[in-house]
Short mmCIF file of N, CA and C and ligand atoms in Angstrom, two decimals:
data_model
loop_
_atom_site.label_atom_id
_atom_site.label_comp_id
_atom_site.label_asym_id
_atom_site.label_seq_id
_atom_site.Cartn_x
_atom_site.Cartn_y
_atom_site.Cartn_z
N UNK I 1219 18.56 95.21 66.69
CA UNK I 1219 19.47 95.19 67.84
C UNK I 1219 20.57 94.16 67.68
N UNK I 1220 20.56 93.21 66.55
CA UNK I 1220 21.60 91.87 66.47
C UNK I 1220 21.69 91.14 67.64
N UNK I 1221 20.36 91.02 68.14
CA UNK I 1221 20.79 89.68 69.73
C UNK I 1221 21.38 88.62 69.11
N UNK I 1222 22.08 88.08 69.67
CA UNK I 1222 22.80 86.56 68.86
C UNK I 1222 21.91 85.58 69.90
N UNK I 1223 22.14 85.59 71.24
CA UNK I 1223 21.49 84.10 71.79
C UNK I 1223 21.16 85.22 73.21
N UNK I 1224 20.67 84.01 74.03
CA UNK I 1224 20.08 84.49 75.36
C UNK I 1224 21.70 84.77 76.22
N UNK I 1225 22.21 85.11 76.74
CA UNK I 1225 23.61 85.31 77.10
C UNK I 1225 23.29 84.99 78.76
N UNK I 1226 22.27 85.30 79.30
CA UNK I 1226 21.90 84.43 80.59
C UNK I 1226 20.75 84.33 81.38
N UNK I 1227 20.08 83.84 82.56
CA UNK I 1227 19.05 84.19 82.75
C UNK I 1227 19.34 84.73 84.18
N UNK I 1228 18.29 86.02 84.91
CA UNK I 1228 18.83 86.33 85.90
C UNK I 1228 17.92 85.66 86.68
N UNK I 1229 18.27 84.72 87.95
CA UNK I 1229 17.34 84.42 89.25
C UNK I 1229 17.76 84.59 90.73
N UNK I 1230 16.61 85.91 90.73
CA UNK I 1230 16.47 85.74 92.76
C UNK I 1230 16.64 85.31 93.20
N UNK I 1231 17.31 84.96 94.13
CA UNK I 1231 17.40 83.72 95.44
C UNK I 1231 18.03 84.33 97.14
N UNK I 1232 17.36 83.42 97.66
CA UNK I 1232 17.73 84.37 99.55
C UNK I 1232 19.01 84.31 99.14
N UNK I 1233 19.50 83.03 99.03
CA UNK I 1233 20.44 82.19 99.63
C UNK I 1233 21.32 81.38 98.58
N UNK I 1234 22.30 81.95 98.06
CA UNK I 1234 23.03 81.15 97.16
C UNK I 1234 23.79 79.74 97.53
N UNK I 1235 24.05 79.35 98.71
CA UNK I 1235 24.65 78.51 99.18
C UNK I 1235 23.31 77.48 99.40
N UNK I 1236 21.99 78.19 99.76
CA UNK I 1236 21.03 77.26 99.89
C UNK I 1236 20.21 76.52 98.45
N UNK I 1237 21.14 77.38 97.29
CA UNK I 1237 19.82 76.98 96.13
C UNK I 1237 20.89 76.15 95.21
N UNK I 1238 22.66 75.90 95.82
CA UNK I 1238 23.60 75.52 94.76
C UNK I 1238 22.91 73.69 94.82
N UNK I 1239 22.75 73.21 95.98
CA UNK I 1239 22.40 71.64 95.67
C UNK I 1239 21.50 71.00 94.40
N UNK I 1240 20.51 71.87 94.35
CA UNK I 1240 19.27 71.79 93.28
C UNK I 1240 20.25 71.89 92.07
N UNK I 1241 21.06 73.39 91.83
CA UNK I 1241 21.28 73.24 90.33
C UNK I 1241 23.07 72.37 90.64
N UNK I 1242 23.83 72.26 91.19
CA UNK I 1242 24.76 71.37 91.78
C UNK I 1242 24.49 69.71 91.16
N UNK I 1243 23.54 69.30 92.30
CA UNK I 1243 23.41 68.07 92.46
C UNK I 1243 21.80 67.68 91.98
N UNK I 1244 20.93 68.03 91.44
CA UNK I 1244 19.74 67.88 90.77
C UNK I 1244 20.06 68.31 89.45
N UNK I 1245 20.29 69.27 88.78
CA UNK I 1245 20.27 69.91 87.57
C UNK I 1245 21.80 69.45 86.84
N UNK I 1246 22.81 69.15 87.42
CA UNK I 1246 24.39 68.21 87.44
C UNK I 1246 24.95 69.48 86.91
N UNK I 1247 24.45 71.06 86.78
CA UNK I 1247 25.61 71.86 86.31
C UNK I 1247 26.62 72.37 87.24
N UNK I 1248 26.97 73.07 86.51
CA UNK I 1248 28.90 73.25 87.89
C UNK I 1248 28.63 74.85 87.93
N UNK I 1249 28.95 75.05 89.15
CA UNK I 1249 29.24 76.91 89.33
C UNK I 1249 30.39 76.92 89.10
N UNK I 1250 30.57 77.70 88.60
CA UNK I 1250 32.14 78.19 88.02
C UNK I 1250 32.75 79.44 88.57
N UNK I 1251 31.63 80.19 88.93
CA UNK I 1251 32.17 81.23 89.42
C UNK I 1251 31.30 82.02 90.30
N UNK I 1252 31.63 82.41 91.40
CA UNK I 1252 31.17 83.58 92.58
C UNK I 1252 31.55 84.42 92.31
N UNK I 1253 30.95 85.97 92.20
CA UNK I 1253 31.39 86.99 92.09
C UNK I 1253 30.43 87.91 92.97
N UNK I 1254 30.77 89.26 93.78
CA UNK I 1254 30.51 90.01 94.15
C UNK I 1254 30.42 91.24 93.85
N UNK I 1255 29.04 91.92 93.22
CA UNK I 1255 28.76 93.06 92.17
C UNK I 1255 28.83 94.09 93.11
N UNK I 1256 29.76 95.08 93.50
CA UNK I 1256 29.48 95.64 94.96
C UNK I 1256 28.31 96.97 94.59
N UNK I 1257 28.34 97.52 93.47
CA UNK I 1257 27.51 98.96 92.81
C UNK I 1257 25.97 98.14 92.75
N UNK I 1258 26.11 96.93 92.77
CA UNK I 1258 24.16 96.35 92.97
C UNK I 1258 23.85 95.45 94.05
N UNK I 1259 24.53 95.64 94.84
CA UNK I 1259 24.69 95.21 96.01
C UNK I 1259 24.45 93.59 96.37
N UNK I 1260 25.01 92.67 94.85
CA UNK I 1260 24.58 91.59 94.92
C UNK I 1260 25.64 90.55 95.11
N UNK I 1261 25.45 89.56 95.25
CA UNK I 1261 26.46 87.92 94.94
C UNK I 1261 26.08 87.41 94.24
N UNK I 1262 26.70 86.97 92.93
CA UNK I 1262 26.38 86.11 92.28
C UNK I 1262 26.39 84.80 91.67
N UNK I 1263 26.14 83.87 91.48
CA UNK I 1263 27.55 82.56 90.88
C UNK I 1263 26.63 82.09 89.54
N UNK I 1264 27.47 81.66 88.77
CA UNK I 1264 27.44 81.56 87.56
C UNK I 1264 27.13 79.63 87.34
N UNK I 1265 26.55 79.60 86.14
CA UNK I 1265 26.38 78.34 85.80
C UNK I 1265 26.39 78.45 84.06
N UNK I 1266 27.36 77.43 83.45
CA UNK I 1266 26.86 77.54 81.89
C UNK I 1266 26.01 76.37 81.49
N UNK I 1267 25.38 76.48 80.56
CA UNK I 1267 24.46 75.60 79.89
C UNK I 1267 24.33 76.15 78.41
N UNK I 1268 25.44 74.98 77.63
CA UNK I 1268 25.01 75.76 76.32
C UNK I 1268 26.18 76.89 76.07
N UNK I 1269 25.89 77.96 75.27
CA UNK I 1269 26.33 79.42 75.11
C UNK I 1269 25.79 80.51 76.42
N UNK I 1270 24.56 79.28 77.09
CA UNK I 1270 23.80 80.14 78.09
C UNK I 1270 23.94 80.23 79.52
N UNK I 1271 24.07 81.49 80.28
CA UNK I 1271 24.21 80.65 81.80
C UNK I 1271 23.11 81.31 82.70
N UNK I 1272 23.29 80.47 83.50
CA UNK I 1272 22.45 81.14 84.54
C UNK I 1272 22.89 81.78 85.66
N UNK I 1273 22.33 82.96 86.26
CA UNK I 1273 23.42 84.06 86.96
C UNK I 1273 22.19 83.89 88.06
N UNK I 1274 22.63 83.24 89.26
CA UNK I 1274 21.75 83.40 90.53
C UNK I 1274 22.30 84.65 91.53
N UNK I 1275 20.89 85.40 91.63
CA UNK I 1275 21.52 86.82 92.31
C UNK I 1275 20.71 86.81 94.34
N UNK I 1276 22.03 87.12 94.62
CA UNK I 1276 21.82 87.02 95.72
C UNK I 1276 21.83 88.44 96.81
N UNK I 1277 20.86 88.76 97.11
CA UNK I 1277 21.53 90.56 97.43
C UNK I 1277 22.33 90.36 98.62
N UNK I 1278 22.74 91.42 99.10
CA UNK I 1278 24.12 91.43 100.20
C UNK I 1278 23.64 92.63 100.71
N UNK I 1279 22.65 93.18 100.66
CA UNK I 1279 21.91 94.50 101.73
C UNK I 1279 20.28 94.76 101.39
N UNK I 1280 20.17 94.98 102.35
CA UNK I 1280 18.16 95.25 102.20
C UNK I 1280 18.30 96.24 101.43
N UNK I 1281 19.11 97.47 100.90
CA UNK I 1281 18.57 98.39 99.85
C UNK I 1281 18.79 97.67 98.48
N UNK I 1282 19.26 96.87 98.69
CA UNK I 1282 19.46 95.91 97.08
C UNK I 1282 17.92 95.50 96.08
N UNK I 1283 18.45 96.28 94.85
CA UNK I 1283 16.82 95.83 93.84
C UNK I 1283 16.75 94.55 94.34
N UNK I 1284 17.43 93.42 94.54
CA UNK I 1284 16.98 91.77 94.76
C UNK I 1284 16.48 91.84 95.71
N UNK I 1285 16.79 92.46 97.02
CA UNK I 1285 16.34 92.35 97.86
C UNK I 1285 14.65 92.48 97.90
N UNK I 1286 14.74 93.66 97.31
CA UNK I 1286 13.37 94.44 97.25
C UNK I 1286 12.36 93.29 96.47
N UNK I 1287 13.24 92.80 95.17
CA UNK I 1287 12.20 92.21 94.24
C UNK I 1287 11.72 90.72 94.97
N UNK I 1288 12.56 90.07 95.87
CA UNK I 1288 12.44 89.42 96.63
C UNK I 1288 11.24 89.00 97.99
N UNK I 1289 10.77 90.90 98.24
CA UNK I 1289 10.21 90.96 99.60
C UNK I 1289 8.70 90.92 98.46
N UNK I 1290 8.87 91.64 97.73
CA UNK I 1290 7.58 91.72 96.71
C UNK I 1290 6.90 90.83 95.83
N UNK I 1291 8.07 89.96 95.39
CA UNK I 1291 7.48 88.53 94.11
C UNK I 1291 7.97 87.41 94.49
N UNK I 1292 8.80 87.61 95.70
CA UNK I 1292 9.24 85.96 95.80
C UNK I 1292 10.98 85.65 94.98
N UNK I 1293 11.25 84.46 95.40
CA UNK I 1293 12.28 84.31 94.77
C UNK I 1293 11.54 83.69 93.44
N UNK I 1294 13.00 83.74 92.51
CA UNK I 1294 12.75 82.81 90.55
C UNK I 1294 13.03 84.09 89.96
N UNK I 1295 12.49 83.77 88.55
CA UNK I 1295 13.34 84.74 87.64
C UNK I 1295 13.12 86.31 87.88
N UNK I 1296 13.93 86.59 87.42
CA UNK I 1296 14.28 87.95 87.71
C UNK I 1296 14.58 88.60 86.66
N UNK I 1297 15.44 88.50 85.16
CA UNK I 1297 15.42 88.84 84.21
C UNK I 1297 15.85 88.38 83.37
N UNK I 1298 16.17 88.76 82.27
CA UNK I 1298 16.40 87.44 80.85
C UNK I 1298 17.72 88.84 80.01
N UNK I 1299 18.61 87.97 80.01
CA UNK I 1299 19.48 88.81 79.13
C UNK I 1299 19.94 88.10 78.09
N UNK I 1300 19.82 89.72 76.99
CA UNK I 1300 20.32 89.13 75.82
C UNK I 1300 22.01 89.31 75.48
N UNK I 1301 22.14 88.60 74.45
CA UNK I 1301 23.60 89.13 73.93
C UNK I 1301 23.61 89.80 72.53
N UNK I 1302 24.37 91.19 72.42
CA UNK I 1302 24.45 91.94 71.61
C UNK I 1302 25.63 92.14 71.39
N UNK I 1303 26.16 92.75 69.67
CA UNK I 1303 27.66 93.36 70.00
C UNK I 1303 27.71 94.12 70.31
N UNK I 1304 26.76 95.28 70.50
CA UNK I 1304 27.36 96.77 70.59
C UNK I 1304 25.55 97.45 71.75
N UNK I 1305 25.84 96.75 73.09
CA UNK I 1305 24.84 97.75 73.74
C UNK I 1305 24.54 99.16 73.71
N UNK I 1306 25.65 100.07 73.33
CA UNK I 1306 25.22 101.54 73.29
C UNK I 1306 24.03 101.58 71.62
N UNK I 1307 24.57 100.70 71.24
CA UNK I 1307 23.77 100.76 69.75
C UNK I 1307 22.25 100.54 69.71
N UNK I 1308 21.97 99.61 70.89
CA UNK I 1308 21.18 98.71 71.18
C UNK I 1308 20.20 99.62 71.67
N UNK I 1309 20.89 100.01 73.12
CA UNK I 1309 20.22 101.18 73.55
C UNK I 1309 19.15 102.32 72.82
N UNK I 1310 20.42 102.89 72.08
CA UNK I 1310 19.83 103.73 71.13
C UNK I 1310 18.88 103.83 70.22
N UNK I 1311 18.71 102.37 69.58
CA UNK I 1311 17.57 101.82 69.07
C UNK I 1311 16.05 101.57 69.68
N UNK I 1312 17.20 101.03 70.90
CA UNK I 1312 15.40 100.74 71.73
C UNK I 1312 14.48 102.24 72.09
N UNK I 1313 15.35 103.15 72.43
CA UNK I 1313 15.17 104.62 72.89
C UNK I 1313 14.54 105.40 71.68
N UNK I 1314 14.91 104.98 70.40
CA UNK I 1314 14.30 105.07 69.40
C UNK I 1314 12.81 105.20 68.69
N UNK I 1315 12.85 103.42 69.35
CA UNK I 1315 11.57 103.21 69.46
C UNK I 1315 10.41 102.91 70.14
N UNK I 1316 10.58 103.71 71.39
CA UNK I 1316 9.91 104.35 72.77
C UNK I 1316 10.24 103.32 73.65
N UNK I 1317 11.09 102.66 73.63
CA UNK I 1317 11.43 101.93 75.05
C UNK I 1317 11.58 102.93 76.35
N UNK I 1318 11.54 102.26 77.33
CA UNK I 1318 11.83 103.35 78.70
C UNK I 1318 13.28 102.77 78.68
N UNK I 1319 14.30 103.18 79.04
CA UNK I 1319 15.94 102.77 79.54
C UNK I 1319 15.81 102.80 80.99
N UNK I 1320 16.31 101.94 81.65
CA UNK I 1320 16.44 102.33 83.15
C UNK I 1320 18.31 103.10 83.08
N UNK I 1321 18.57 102.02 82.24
CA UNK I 1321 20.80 102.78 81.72
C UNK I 1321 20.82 103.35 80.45
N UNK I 1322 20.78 104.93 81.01
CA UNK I 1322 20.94 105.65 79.09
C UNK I 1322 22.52 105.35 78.55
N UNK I 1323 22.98 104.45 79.41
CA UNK I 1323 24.40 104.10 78.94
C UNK I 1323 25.23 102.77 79.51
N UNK I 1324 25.70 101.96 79.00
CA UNK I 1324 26.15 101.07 79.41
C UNK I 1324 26.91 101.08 80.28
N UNK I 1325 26.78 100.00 81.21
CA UNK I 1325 28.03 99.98 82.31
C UNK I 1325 28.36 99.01 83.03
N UNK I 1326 29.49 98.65 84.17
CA UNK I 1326 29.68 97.27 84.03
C UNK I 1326 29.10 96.25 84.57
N UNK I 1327 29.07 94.80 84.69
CA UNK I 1327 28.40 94.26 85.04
C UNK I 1327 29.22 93.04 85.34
N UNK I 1328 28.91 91.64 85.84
CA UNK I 1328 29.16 90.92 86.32
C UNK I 1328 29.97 90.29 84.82
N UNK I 1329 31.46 89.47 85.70
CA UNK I 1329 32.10 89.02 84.15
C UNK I 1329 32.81 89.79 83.12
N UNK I 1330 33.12 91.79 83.69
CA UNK I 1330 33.44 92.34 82.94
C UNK I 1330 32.36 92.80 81.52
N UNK I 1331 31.22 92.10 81.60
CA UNK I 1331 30.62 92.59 80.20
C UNK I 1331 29.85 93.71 80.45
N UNK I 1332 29.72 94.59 79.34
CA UNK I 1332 29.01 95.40 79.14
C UNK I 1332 27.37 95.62 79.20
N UNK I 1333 26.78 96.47 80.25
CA UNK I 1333 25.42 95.98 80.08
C UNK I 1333 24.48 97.18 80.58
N UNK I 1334 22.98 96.88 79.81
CA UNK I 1334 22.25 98.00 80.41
C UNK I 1334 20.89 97.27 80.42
N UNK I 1335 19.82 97.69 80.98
CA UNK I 1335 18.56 97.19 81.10
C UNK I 1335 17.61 98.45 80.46
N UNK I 1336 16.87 97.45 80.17
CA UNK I 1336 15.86 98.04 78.93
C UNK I 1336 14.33 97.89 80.60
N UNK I 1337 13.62 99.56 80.84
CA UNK I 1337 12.20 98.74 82.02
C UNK I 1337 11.14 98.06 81.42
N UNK I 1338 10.80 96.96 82.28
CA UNK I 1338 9.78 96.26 81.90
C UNK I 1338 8.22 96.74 81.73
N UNK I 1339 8.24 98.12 82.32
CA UNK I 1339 6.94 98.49 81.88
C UNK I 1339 7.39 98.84 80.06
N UNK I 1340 8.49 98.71 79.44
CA UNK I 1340 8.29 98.75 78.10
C UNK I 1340 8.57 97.59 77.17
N UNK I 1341 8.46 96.40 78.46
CA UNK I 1341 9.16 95.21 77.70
C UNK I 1341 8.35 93.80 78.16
N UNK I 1342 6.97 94.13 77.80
CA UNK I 1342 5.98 93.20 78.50
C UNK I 1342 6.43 93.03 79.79
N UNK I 1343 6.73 93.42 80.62
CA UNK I 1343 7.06 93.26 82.33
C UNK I 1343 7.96 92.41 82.27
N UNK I 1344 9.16 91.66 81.43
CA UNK I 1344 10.37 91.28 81.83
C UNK I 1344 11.16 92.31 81.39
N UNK I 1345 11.75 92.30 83.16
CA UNK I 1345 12.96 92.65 82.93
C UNK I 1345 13.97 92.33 82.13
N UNK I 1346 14.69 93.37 80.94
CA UNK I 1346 15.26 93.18 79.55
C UNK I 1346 16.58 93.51 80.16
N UNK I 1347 18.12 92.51 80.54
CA UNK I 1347 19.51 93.07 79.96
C UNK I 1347 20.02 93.18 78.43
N UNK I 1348 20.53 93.92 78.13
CA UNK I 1348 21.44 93.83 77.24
C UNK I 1348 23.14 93.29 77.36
N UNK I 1349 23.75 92.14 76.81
CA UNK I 1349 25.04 91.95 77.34
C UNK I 1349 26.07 92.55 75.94
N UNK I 1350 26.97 93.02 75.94
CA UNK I 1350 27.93 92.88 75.07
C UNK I 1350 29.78 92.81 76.13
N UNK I 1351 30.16 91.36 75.17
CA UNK I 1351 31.18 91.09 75.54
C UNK I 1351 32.47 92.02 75.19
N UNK I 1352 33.10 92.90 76.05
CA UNK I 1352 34.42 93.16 75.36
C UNK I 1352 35.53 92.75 74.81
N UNK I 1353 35.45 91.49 75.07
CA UNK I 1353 36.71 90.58 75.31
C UNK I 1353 36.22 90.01 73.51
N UNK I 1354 35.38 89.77 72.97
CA UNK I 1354 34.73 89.40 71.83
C UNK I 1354 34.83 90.18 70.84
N UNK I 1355 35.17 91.43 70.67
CA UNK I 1355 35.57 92.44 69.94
C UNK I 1355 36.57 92.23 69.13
CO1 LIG H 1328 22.12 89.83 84.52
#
């Protein structure tokens, strides 16, 4: 699949405004960016560490997967994404070799990058992104 590094980690949270102090002012990283995913019905804000960031997801409607994964496991991680150059490739490989796909095709995602999730019933129960940057091409 050519993962190069972890490209971010995904975490649940009610309340993005309630969880920025901890990584803010305990953890000393900086949000850099808020964004609003409107097709996953989430908010998100960004933190880098490294090549790596952390993407705190916040849902913005009760039909939202966060929401849901929220009422069921609690808030914390939520999924682990990798970075790839070429997700359709990635895909195809994993599909290959009996992965389940939840995205038989890439599509967009927070930041403009390219992305699809691999299900965790085929990925020891974490939830698997795939990232590929366009802008990196
Ligand atoms: Co993600």
């Amino acid at each position: 699949m050519n993962l190069t590094h972890i490209e971010h980690l995904g975490i649940a949270v009610k309340s993005i405004e309630e969880s920025l102090p901890y990584y803010e002012q305990v953890l000393g990283l900086k949000c850099y960016s808020v964004e609003e995913v409107a097709d996953q019905k989430v908010k998100t804000a960004f933190f880098k560490i490294g090549q790596t960031k952390i993407e705190l997801l916040e849902p913005t409607s009760e039909e939202s997967t966060i929401a849901k994964f929220i009422e069921k496991r609690g808030e914390g991680i939520h999924h682990i994404a990798f970075a790839t150059d070429n997700v359709a490739d990635a895909l195809a490989e994993a599909e290959s070799k009996g992965v389940r796909l939840i995205d038989k095709a890439p599509r967009k995602g927070a930041e403009g990058l390219n992305i699809a999730f691999l299900h965790p019933k085929s990925t020891c129960s974490v939830l698997t992104e795939l990232c590929e940057d366009p802008n990196k091409k």
